[in-house]
Short mmCIF file of C-alpha atoms in Angstrom, two decimals:
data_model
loop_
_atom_site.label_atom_id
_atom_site.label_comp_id
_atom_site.label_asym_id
_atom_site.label_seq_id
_atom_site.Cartn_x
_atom_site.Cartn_y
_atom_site.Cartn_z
CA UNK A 1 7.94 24.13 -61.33
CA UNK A 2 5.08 23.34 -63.39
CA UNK A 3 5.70 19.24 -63.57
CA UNK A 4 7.76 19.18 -60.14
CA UNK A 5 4.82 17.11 -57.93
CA UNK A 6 5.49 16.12 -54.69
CA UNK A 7 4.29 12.87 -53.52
CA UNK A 8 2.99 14.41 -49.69
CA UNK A 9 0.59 11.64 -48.32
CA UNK A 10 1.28 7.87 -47.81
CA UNK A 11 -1.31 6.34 -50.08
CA UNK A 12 -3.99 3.45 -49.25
CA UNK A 13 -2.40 -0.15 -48.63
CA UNK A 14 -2.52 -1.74 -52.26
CA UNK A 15 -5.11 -4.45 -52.77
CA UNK A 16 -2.93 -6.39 -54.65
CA UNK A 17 -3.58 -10.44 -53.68
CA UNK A 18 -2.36 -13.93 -54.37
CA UNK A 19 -3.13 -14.44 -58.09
CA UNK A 20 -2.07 -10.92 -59.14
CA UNK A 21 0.95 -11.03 -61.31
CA UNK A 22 3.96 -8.52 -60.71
CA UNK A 23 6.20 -8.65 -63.95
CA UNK A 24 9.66 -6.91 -63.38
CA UNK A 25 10.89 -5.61 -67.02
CA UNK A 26 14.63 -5.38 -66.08
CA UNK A 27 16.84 -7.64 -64.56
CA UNK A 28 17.11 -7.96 -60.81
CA UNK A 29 21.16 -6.79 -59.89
CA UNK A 30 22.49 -6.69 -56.21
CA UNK A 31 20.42 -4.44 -53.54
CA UNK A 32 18.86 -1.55 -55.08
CA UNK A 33 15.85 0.37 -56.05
CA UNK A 34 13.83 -2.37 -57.31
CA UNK A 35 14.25 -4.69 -54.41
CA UNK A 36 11.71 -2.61 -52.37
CA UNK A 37 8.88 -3.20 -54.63
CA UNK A 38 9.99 -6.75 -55.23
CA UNK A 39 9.63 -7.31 -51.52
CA UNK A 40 6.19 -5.61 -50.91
CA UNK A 41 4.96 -8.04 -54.12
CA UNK A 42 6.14 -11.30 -52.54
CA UNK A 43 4.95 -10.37 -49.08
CA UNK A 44 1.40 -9.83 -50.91
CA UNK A 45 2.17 -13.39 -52.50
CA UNK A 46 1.57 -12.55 -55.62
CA UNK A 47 3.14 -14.38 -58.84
CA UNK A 48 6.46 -12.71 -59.64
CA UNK A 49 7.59 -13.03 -63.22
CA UNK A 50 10.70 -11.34 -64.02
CA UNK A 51 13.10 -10.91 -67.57
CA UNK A 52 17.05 -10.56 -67.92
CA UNK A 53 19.19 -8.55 -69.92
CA UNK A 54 20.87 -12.00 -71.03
CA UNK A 55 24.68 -12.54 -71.54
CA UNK A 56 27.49 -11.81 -73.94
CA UNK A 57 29.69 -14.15 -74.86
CA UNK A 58 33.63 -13.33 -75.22
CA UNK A 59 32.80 -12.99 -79.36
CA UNK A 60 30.06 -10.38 -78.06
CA UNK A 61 27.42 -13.15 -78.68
CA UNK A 62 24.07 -11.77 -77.36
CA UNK A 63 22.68 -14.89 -75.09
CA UNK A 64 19.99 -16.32 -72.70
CA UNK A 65 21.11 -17.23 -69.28
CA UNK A 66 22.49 -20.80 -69.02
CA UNK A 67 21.15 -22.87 -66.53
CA UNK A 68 23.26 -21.71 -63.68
CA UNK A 69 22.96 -18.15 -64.03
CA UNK A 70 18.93 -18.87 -64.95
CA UNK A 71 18.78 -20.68 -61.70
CA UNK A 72 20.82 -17.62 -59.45
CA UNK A 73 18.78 -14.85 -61.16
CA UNK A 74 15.55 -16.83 -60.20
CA UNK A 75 16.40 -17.73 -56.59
CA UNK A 76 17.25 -13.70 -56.28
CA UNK A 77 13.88 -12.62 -57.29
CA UNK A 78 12.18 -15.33 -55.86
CA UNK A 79 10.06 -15.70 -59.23
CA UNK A 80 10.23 -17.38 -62.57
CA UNK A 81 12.32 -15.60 -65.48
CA UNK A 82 11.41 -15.35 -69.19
CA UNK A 83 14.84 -16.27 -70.56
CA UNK A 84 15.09 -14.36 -73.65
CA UNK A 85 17.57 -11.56 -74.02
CA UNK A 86 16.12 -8.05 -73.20
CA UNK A 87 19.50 -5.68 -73.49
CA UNK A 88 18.60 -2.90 -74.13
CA UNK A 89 20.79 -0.38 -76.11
CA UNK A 90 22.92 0.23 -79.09
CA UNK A 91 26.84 0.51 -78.49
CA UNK A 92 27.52 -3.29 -79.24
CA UNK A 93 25.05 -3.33 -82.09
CA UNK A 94 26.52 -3.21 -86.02
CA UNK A 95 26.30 -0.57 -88.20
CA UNK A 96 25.82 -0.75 -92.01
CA UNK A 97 29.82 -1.50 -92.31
CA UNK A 98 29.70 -4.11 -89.67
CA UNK A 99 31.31 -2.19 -87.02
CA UNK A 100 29.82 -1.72 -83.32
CA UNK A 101 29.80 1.88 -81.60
CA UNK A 102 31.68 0.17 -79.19
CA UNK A 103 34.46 -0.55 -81.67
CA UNK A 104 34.82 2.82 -83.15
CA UNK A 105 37.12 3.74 -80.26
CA UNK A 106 39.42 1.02 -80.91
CA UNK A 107 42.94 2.81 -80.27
CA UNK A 108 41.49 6.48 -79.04
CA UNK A 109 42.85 7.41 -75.84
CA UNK A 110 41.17 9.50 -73.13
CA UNK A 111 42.47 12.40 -73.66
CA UNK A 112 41.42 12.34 -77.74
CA UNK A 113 37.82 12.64 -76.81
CA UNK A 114 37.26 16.30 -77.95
CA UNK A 115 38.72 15.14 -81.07
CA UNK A 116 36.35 12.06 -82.14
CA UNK A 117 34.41 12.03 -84.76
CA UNK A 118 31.70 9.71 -85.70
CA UNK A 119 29.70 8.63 -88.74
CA UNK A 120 26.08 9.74 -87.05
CA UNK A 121 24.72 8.02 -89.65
CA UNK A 122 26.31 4.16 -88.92
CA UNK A 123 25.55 5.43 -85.40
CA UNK A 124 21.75 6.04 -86.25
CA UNK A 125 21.98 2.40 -88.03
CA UNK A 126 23.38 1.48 -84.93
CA UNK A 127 20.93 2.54 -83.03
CA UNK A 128 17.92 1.41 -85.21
CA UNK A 129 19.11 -2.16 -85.17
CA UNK A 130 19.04 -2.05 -81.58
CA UNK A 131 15.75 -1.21 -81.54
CA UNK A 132 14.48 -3.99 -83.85
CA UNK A 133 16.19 -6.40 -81.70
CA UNK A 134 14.83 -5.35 -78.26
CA UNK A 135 11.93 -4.86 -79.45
CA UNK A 136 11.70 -8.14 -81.39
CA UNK A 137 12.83 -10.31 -78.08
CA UNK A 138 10.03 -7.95 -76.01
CA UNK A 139 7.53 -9.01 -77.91
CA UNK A 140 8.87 -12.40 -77.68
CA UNK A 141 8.81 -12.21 -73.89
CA UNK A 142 5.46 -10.76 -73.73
CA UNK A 143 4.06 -14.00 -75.74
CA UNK A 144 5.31 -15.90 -72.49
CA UNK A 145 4.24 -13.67 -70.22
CA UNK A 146 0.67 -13.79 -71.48
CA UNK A 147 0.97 -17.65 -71.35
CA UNK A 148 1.22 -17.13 -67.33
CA UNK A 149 -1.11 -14.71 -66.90
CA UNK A 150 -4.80 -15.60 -65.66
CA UNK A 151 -7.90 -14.84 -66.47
CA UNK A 152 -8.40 -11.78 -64.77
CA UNK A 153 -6.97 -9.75 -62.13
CA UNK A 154 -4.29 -6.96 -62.02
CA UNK A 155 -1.00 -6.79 -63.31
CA UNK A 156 1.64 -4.55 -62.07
CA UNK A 157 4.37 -4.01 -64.91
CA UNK A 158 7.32 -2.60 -63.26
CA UNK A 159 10.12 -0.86 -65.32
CA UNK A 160 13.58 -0.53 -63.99
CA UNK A 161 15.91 -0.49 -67.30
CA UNK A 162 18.51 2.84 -66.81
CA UNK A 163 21.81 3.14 -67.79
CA UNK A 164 23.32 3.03 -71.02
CA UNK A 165 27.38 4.52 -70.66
CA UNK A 166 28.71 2.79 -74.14
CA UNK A 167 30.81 -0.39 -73.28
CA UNK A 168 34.35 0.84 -74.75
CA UNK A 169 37.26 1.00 -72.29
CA UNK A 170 38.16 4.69 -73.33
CA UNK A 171 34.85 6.05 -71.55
CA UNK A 172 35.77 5.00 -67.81
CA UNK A 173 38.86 6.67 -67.66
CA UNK A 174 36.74 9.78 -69.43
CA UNK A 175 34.07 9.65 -66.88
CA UNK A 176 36.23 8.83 -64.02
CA UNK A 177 37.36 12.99 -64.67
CA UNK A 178 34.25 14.16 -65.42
CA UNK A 179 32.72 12.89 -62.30
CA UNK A 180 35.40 12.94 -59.92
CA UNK A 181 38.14 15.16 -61.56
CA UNK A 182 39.44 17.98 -59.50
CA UNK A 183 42.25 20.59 -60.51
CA UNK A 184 43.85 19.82 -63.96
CA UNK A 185 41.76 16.04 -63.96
CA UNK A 186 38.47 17.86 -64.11
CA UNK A 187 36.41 17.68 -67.02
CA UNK A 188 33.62 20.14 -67.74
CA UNK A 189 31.04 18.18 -68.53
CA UNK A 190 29.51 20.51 -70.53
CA UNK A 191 32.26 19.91 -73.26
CA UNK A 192 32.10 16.46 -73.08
CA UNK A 193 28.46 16.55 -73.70
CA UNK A 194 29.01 18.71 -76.92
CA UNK A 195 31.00 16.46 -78.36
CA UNK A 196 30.84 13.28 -80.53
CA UNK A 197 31.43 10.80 -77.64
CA UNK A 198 29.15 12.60 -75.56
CA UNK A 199 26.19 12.99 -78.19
CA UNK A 200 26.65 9.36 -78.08
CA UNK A 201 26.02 8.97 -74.49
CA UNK A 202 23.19 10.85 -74.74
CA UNK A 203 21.64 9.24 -77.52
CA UNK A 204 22.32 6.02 -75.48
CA UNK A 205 20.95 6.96 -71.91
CA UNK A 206 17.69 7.81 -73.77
CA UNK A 207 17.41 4.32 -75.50
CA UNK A 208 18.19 2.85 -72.42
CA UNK A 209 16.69 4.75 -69.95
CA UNK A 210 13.42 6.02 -70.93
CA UNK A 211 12.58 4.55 -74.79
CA UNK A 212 12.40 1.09 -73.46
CA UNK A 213 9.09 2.60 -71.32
CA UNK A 214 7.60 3.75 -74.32
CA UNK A 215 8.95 -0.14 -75.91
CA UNK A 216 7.53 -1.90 -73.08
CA UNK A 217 3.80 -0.05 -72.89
CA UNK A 218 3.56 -0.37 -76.72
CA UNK A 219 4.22 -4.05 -76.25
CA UNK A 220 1.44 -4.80 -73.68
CA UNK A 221 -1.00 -3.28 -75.62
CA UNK A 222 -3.09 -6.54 -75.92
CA UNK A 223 -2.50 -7.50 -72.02
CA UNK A 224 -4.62 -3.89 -71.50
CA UNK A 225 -7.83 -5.83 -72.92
CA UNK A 226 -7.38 -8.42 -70.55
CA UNK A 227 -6.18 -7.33 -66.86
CA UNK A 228 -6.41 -4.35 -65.71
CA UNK A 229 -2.27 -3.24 -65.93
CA UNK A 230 -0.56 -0.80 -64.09
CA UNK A 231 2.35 0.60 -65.02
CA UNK A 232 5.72 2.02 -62.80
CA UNK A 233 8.74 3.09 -63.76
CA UNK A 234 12.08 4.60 -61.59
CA UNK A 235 13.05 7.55 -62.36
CA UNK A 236 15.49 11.20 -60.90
CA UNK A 237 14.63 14.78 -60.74
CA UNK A 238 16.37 15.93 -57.72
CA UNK A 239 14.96 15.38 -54.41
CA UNK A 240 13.32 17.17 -52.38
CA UNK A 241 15.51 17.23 -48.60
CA UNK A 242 15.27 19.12 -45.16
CA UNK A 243 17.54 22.77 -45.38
CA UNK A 244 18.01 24.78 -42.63
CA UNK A 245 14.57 22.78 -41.58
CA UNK A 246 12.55 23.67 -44.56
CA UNK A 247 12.41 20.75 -47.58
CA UNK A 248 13.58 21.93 -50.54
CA UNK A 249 14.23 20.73 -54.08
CA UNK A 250 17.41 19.79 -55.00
CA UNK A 251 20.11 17.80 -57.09
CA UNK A 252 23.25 15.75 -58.22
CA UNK A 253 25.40 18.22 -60.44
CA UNK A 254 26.40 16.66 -62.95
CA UNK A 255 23.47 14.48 -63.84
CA UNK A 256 24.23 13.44 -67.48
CA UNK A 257 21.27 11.29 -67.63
CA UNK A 258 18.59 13.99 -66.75
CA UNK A 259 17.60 14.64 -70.18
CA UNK A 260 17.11 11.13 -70.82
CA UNK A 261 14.85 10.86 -66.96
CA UNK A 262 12.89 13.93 -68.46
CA UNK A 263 12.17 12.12 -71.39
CA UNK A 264 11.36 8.84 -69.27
CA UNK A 265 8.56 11.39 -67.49
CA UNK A 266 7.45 12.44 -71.17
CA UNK A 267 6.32 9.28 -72.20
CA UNK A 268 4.25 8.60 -69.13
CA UNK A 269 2.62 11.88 -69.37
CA UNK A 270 1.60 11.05 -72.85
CA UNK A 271 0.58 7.43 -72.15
CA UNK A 272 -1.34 8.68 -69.32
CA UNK A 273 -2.80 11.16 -71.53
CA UNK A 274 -3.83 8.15 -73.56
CA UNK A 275 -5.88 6.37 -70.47
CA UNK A 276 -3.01 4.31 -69.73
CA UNK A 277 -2.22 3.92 -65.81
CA UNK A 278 1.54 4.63 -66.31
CA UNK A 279 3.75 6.38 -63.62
CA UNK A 280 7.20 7.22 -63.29
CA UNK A 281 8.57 8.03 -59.16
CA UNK A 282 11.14 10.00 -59.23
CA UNK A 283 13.64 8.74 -56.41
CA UNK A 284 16.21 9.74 -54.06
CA UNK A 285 19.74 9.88 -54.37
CA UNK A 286 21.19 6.40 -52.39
CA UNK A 287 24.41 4.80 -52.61
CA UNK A 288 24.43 2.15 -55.57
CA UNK A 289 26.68 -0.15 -57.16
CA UNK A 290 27.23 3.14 -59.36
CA UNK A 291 28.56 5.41 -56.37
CA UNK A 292 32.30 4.62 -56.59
CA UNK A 293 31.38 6.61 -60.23
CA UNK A 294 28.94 9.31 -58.62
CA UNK A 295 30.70 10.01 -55.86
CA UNK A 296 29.25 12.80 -53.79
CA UNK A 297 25.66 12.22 -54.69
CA UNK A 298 25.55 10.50 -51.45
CA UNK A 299 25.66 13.83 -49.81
CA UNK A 300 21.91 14.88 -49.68
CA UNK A 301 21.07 11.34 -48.58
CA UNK A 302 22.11 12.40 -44.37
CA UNK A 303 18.78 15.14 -44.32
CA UNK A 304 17.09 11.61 -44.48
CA UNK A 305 18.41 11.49 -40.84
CA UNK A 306 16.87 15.01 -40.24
CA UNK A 307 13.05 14.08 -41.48
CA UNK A 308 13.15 10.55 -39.85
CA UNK A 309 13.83 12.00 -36.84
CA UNK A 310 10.87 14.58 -36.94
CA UNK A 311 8.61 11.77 -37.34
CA UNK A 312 10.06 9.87 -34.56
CA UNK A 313 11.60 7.06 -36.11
CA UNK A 314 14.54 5.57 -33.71
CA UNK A 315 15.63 2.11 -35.16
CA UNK A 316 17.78 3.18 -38.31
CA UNK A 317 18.90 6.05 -36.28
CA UNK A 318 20.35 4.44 -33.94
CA UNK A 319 21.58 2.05 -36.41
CA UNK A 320 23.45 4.59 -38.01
CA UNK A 321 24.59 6.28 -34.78
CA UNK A 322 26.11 2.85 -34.03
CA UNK A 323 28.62 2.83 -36.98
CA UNK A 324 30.17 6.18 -36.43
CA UNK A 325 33.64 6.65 -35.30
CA UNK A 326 34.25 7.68 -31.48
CA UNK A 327 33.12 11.71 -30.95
CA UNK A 328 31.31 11.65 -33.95
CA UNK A 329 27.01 12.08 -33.88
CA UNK A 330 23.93 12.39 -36.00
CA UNK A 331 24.37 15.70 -35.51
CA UNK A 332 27.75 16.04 -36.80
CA UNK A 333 27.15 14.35 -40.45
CA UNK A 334 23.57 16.92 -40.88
CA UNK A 335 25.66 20.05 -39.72
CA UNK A 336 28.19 19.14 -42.48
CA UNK A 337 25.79 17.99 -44.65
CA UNK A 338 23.86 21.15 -44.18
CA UNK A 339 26.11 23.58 -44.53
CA UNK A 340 27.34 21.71 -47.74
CA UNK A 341 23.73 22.36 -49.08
CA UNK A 342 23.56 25.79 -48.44
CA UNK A 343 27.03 26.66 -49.55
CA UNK A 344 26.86 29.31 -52.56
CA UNK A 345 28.89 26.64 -54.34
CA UNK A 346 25.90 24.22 -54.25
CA UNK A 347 23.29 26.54 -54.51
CA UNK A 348 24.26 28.92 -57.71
CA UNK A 349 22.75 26.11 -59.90
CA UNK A 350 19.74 24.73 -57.92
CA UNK A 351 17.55 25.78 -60.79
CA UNK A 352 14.42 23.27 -61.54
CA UNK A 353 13.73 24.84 -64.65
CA UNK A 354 17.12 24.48 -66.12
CA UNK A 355 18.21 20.79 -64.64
CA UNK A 356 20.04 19.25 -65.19
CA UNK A 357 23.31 21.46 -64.67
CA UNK A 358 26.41 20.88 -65.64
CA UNK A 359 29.49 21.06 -63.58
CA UNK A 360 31.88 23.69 -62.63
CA UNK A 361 35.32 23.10 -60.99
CA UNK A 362 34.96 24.51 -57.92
CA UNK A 363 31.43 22.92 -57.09
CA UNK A 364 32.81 19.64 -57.61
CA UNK A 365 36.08 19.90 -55.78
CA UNK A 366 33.46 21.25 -52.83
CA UNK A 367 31.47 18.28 -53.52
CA UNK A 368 34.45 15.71 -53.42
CA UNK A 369 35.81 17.06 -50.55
CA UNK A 370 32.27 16.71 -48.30
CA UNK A 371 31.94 13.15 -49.48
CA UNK A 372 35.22 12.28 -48.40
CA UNK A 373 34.62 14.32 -44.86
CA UNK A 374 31.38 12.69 -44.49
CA UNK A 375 32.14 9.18 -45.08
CA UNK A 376 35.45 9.13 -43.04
CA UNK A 377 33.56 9.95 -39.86
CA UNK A 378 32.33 5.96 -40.26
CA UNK A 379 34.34 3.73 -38.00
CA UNK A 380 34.45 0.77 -40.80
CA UNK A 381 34.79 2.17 -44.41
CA UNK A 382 33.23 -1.41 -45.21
CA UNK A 383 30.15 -0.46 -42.31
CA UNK A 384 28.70 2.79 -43.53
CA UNK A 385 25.71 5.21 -42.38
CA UNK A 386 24.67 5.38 -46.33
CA UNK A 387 24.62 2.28 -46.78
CA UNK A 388 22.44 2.09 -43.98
CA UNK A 389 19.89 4.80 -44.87
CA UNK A 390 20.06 3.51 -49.07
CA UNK A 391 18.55 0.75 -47.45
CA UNK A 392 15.46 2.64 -45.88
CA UNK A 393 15.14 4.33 -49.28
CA UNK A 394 14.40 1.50 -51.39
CA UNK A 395 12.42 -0.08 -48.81
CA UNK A 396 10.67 2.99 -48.51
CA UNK A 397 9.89 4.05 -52.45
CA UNK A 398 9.03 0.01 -52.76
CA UNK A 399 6.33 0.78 -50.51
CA UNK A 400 5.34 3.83 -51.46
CA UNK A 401 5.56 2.78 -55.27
CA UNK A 402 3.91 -0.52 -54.73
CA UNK A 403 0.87 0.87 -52.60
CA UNK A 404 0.51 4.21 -55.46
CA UNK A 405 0.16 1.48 -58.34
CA UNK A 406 -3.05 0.11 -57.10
CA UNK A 407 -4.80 3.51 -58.06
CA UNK A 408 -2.37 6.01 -59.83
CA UNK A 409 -3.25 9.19 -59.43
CA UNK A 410 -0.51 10.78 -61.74
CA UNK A 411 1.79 10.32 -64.56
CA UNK A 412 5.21 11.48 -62.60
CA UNK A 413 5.72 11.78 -58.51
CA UNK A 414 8.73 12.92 -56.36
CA UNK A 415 8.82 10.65 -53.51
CA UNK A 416 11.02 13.30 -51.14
CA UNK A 417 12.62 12.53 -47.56
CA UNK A 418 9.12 13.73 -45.95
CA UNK A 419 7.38 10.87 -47.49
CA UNK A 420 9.99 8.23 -47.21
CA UNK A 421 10.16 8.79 -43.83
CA UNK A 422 6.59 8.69 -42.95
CA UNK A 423 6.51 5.64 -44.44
CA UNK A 424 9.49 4.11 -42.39
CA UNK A 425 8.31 5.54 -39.38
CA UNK A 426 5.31 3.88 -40.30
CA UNK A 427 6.78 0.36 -41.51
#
């Protein structure tokens, strides 16, 4: 586990101030990750600048926000926005013969995808035009950020662009079996991933996911000889959760966007090789817009329950306690999520070296099947513990991440359940 390092210790209280610019690369969405950080910035009162992913119109137009959606997006991260497009990606970008990735599925059905074949060249052409054009409107959106900037003082650059599943109907249905399939609807995704459509993804998630760090860093080059700029980023490993009282790494089988997180942690190693403060925290698994996808990589979130409870924190506890159905206890959700963690099933692939693992159909049927215990011991489906501790997460790695980026002290940190809950004991 030569790269795997633990974040143990809360760090100093940033010394971030009113003045100090936080700049968001990645459009603010829902409740999530970001929203911890975005929180600890404003309570510092510094400027907040953030950028959008724009719109597309029904002809797949690429667009700023209009006024309405400029004005929502702003009032949600309580900052101004640079309104010029920054989707990232490839799949609804032309090729040389004018057709989109996107639109090389047109009539393939889900159960064709072994079959596909695509031109990896148009796809390459694809993909380099994608790249011109983020990078093009980055650079764009850097001119304006410099414009806002002042004359000295620290900027935090915050990057929080993941993702990248192609946009074509035929991949949800695909995915919804990979993810969630059990008996004959599973999907190894193994096979998937060796095939056309899955090459795809991959080349996608690592545009997405981690390039646009490497975009983003190149781009602020000349704000380097100006401020003083840190540099975060979000990223997954596996976490690191209490086991039969011991924390221990693990992970989300499968992960399909591990490679491209790996590569996300390569570029920051070499930036930081380069002098540049850049840092990627690798999170915990919480439940996200995302989960009804990922379902079951809620289940290592109820140790959290475990390590807050060693450091004596009694507020989301009891919160939690609150929402479960009559008989049910703390205690009930960490025995089954314990025993779910140590099952041979779960184990056989915990393997840092090798992650991320692919699935296997009894380890996902296991999986399913603890999700569905777990969360059905909530009294409201709508009202649920996860939700509850996903909350403490991101307020927790906001503070954690926020605090770190006043002095970095390495290029990639696990923030584990230990730390997390210090901090919210703390908070």
């Amino acid at each position: 586990m030569s790269r795997y390092n633990a974040m143990r210790e809360i760090p100093a209280t940033a010394g971030f101030k009113e003045g100090d610019v936080f700049f968001l690369c990645g459009e603010l969405f829902g409740r999530g990750y970001a929203n911890g950080i975005v929180d600890e910035a404003r309570a510092k009162g510094m400027t907040i600048i953030g950028a959008t992913v724009g719109r597309r119109d029904n002809d797949g137009t690429l667009r700023p926000l209009n006024a309405e959606e400029l004005a929502a997006a702003e009032e949600n991260l309580g900052g101004k926005i640079i309104n010029i497009p920054l989707e990232a990606g490839f799949d609804m970008e032309p090729g040389s013969d004018g057709i989109a990735p996107v639109d090389r599925f047109k009539g393939v059905k889900p159960d064709d995808w072994a079959s596909v074949k695509l031109d990896q060249a148009e796809v390459e052409c694809s993909k380099k035009r994608g790249t011109e054009r983020f990078c093009k409107n980055l650079s764009a959106v850097v001119a304006e950020l410099e414009k806002m900037l002042p004359a000295k003082g620290r900027l935090l650059v915050v990057h929080t662009m993941a993702g990248g599943i192609p946009r074509a109907r035929v991949f949800m249905p695909i995915l919804n079996k990979l993810f969630k399939g059990q008996g004959d609807r599973f999907l190894s995704s193994e096979a998937f991933w060796n095939s056309d459509m899955g090459r795809l993804c991959d080349a996608s998630f690592n545009e997405v996911t981690a390039d646009t760090f490497r975009y983003l860093i190149d781009a602020t080059a000349g704000l380097r000889d100006k401020l003083e700029v840190t540099y975060a980023a979000y990223g997954y490993h596996g976490t690191g959760v209490l086991i039969d009282g011991v924390f221990t790494w693990q992970s989300y089988t499968p992960y399909l966007q591990g490679w491209a997180k790996i590569r996300l942690e390569d570029i920051a190693i070499e930036a930081w090789g380069k002098g540049i403060k850049a840092t990627v925290y690798n999170c915990p698994e919480i439940l996200t817009n995302s989960s009804a996808l990922f379902l079951g990589v809620e289940n290592s979130l109820y140790p959290l329950m475990a390590a807050l409870r060693a450091e004596g924190e009694q507020k989301i506890l009891k919160e939690c306690e609150g929402l479960l159905k009559e008989g049910a206890t703390v205690d009930t959700l960490l025995d089954i999520a314990n025993t779910y963690l140590t099952s041979e099933l779960v184990t056989s692939t915990r393997d840092f070296d090798s992650w991320p693992q692919h699935n296997k159909p009894q380890q996902q049927e296991y999986m399913l099947n603890v999700s569905a215990e777990l969360i059905s011991l909530n009294a409201d489906p709508k009202e649920i513990v996860c939700a509850v501790l996903s909350k403490g997460v991101f307020q927790g790695v906001g503070k954690l991440m926020f605090d770190s980026s006043w002095e970095p002290k390495a290029p990639v940190f696990w923030l584990n359940h230990d730390v997390i809950a210090k901090t919210l004991a703390k908070m």
